[in-house]
PDB file of C-alpha atoms in Angstrom:
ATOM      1  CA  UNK A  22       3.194  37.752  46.618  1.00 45.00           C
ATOM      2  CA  UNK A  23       6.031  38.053  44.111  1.00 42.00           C
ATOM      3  CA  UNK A  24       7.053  34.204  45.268  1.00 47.00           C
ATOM      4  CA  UNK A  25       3.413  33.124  43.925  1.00 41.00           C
ATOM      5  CA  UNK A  26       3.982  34.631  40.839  1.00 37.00           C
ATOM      6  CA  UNK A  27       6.937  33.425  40.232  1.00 37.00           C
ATOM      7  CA  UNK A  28       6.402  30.065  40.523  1.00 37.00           C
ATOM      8  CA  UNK A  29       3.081  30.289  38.033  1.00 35.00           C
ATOM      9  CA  UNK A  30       5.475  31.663  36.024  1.00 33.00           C
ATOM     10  CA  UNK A  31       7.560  28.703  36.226  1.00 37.00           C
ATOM     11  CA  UNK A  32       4.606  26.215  36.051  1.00 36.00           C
ATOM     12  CA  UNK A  33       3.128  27.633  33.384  1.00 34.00           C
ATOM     13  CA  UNK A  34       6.866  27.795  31.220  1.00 37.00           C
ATOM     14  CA  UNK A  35       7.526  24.310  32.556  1.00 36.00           C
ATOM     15  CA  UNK A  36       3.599  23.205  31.090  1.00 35.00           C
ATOM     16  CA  UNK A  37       4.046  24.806  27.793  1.00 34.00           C
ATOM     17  CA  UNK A  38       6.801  22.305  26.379  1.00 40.00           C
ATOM     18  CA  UNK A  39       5.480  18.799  25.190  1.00 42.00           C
ATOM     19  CA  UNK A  40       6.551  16.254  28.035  1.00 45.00           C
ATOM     20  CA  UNK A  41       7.230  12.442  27.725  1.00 50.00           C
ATOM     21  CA  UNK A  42       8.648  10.913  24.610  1.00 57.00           C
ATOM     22  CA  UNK A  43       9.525  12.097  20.790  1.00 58.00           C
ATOM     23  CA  UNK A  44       7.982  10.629  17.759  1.00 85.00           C
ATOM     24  CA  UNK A  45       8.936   9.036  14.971  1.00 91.00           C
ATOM     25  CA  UNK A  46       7.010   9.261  11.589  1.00 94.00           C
ATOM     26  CA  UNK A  47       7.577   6.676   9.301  1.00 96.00           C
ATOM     27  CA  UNK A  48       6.069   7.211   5.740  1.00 98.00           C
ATOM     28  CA  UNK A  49       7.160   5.276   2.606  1.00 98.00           C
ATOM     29  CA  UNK A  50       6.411   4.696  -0.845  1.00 98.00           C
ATOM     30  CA  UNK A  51       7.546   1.785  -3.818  1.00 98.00           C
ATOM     31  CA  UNK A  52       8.851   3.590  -6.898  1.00 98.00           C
ATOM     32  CA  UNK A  53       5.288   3.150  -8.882  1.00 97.00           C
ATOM     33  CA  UNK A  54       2.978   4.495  -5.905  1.00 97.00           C
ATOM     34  CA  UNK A  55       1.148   0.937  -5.541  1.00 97.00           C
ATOM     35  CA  UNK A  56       2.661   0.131  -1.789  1.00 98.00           C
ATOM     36  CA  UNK A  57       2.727   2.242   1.136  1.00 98.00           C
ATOM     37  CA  UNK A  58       3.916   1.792   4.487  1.00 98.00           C
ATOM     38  CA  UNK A  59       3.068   4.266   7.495  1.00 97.00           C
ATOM     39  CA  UNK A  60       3.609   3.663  10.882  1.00 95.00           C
ATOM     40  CA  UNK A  61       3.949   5.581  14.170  1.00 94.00           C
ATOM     41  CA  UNK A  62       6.544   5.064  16.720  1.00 92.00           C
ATOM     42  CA  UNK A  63       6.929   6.816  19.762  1.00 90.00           C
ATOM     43  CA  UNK A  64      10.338   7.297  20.674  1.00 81.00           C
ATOM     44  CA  UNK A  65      11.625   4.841  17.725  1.00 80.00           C
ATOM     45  CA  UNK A  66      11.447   1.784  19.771  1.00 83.00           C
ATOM     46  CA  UNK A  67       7.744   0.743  19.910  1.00 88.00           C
ATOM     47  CA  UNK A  68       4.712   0.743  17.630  1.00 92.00           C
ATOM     48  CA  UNK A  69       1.757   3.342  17.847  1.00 92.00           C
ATOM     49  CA  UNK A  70       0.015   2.154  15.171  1.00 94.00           C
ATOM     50  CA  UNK A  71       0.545   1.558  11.218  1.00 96.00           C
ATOM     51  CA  UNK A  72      -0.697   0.629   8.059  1.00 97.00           C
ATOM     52  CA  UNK A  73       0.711  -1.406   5.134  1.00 97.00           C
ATOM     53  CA  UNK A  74      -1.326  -0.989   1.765  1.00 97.00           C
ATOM     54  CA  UNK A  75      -1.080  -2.423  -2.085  1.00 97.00           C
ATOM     55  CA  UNK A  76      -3.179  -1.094  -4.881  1.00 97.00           C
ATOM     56  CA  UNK A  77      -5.153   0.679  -2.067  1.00 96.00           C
ATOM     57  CA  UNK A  78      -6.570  -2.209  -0.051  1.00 96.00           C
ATOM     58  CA  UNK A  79      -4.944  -2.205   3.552  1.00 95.00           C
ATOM     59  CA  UNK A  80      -4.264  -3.937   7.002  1.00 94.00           C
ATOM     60  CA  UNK A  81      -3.524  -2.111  10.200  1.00 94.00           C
ATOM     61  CA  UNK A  82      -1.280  -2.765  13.139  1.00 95.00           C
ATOM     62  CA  UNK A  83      -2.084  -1.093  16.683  1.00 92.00           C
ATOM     63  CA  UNK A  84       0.102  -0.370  20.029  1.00 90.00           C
ATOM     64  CA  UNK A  85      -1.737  -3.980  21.070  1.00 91.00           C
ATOM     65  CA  UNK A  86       0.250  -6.085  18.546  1.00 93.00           C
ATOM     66  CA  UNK A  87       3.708  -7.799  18.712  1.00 94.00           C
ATOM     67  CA  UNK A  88       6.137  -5.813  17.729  1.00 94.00           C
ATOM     68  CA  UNK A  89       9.905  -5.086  17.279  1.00 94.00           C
ATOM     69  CA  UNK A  90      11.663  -2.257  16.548  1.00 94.00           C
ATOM     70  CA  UNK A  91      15.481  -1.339  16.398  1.00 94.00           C
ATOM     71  CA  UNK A  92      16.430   2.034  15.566  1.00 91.00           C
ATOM     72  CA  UNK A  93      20.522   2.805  15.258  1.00 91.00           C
ATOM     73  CA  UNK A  94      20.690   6.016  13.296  1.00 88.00           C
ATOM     74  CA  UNK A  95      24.526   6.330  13.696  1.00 89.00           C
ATOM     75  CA  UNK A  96      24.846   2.732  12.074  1.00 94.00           C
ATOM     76  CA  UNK A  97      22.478   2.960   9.944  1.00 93.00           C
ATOM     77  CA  UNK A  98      19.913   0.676  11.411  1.00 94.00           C
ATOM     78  CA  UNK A  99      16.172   0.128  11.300  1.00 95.00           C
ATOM     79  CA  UNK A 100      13.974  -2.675  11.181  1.00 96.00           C
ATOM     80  CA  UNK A 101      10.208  -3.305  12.401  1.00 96.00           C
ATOM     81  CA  UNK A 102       8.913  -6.497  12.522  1.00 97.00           C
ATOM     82  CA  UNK A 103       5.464  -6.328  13.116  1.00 96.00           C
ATOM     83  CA  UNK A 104       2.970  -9.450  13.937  1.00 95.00           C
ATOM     84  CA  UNK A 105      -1.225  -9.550  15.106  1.00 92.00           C
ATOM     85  CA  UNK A 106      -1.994 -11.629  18.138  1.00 86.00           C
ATOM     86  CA  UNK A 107      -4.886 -12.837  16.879  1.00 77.00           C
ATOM     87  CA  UNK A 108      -3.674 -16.121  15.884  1.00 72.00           C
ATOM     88  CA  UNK A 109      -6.948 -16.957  13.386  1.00 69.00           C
ATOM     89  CA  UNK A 110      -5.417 -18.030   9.985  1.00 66.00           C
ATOM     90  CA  UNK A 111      -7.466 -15.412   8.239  1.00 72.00           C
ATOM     91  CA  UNK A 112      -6.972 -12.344  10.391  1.00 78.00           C
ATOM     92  CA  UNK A 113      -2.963 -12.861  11.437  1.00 87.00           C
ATOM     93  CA  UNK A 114      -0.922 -10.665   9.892  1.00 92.00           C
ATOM     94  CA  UNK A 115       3.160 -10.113   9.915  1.00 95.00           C
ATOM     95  CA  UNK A 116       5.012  -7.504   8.355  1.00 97.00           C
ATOM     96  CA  UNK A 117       9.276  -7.327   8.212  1.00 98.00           C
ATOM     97  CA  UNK A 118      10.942  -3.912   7.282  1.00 98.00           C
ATOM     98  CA  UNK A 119      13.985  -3.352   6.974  1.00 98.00           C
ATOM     99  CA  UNK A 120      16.252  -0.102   5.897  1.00 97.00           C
ATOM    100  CA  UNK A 121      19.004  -0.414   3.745  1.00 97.00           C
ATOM    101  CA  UNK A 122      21.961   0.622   5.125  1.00 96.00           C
ATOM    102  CA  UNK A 123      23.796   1.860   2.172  1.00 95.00           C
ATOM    103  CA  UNK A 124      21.050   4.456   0.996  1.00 96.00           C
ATOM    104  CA  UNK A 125      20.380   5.757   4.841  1.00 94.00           C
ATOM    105  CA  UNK A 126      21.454   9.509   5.125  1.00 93.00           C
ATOM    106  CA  UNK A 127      20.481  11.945   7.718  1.00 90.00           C
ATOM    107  CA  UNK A 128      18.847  15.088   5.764  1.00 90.00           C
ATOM    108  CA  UNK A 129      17.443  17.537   7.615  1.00 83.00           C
ATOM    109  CA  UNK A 130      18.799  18.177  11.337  1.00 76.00           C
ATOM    110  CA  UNK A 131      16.947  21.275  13.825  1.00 70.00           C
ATOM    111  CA  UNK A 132      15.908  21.858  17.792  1.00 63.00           C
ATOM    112  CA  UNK A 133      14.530  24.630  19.799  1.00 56.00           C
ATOM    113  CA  UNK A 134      10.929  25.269  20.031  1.00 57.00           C
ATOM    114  CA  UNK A 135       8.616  25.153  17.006  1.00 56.00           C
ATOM    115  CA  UNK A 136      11.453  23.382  14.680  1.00 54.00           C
ATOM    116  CA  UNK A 137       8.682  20.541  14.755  1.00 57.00           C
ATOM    117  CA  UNK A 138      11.001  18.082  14.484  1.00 60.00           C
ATOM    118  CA  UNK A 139      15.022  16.861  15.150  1.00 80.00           C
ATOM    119  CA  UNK A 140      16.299  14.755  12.901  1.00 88.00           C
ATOM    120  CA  UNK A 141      15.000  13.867   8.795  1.00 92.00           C
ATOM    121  CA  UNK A 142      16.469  10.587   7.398  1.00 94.00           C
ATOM    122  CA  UNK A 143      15.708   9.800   4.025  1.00 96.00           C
ATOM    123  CA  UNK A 144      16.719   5.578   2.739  1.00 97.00           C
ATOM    124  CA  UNK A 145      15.358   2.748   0.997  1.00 98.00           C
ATOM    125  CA  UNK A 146      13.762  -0.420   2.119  1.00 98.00           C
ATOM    126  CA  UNK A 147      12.175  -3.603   1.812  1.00 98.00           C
ATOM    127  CA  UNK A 148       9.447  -4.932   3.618  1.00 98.00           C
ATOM    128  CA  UNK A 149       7.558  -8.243   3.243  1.00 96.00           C
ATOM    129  CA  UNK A 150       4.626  -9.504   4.785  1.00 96.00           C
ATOM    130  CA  UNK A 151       0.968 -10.548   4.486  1.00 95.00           C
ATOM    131  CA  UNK A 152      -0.315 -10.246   1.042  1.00 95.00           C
ATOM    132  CA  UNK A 153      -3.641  -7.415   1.703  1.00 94.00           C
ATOM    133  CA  UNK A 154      -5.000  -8.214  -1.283  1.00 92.00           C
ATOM    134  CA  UNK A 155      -7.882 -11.025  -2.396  1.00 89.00           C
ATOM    135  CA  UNK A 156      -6.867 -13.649  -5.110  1.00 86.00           C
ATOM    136  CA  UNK A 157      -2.810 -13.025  -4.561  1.00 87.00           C
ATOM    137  CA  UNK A 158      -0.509 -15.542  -2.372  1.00 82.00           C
ATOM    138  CA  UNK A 159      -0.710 -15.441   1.548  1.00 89.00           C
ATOM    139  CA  UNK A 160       2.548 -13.507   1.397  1.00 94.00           C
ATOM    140  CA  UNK A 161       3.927 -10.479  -0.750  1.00 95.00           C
ATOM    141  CA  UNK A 162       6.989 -10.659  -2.679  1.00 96.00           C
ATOM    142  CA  UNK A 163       9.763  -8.013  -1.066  1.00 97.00           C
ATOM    143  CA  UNK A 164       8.918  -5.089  -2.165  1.00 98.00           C
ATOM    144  CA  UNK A 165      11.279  -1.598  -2.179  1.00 98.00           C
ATOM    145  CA  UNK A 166      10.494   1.570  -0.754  1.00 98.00           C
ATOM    146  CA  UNK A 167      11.888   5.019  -0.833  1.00 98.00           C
ATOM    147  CA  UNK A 168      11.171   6.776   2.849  1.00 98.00           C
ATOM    148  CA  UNK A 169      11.769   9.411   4.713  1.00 97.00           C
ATOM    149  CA  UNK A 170      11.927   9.134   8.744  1.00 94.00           C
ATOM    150  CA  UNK A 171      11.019  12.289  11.006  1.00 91.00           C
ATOM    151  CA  UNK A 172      11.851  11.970  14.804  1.00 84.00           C
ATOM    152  CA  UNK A 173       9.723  14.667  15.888  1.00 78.00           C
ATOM    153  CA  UNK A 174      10.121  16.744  19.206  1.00 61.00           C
TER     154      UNK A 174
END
């Protein structure tokens, strides 16, 4: 009887952590509010999904798209490139980011259960892609962002 126990004991310890890969939260902002840039990427190397936005009208990229991601945190490295598969003039989209290496820092740094999170990095970036809004050219001008990065548990 004590054996049974036991192991439920173990199963149930071994079932209460969150399994499989971390996330990364990627939220940023241009200096006068007008762009945004969110996107979810589990484990920092593939998309979940995101969302690019100017003056509040927005396009959306899912897990289903092309994507690209390289993530180098010691070296300062990240870039997305981001690109629909639906090849129909009107509804492909692309998106580039890219971090610039000179304003990357690391900010906040925790683990063990309920820190939420491991690592904060805080940088600036550029990103250019396909213009959301009607009446503008295909393609937006780059564009700089201030954003912070949280690799979650």
């Amino acid at each position: 009887m004590p054996e049974i126990i036991f192991a439920c004991l173990i199963f149930l310890n071994l079932t209460s952590f969150k399994l499989g890969e971390p996330d990364a939260i990627l939220d940023c902002k241009s200096a006068s509010g007008r762009t945004l840039f969110h996107a979810e990427l589990p484990s920092c190397s593939y998309l979940g999904n995101a969302d690019f936005s100017i003056d509040g009208i927005k396009y959306s990229f899912t897990s289903g798209d092309m994507c690209g991601v390289v993530f180098y945190p010691d070296i300062k490295i990240l870039t997305i490139y981001l690109e629909t598969n639906n090849k129909d003039s009107k509804q492909h989209r692309f998106l580039k980011f890219w971090a610039l290496p000179d304003s990357f820092k690391k900010i906040k740094s925790e683990t063990g259960p309920g820190s939420g999170f491991d690592d904060v990095y805080e940088f600036k970036a550029k990103i250019y892609g396909t213009e959301p809004r009607l009446g503008f050219e295909n393609d937006t001008k780059t564009i700089e962002l201030n954003c912070t990065l949280e690799y979650l548990l």
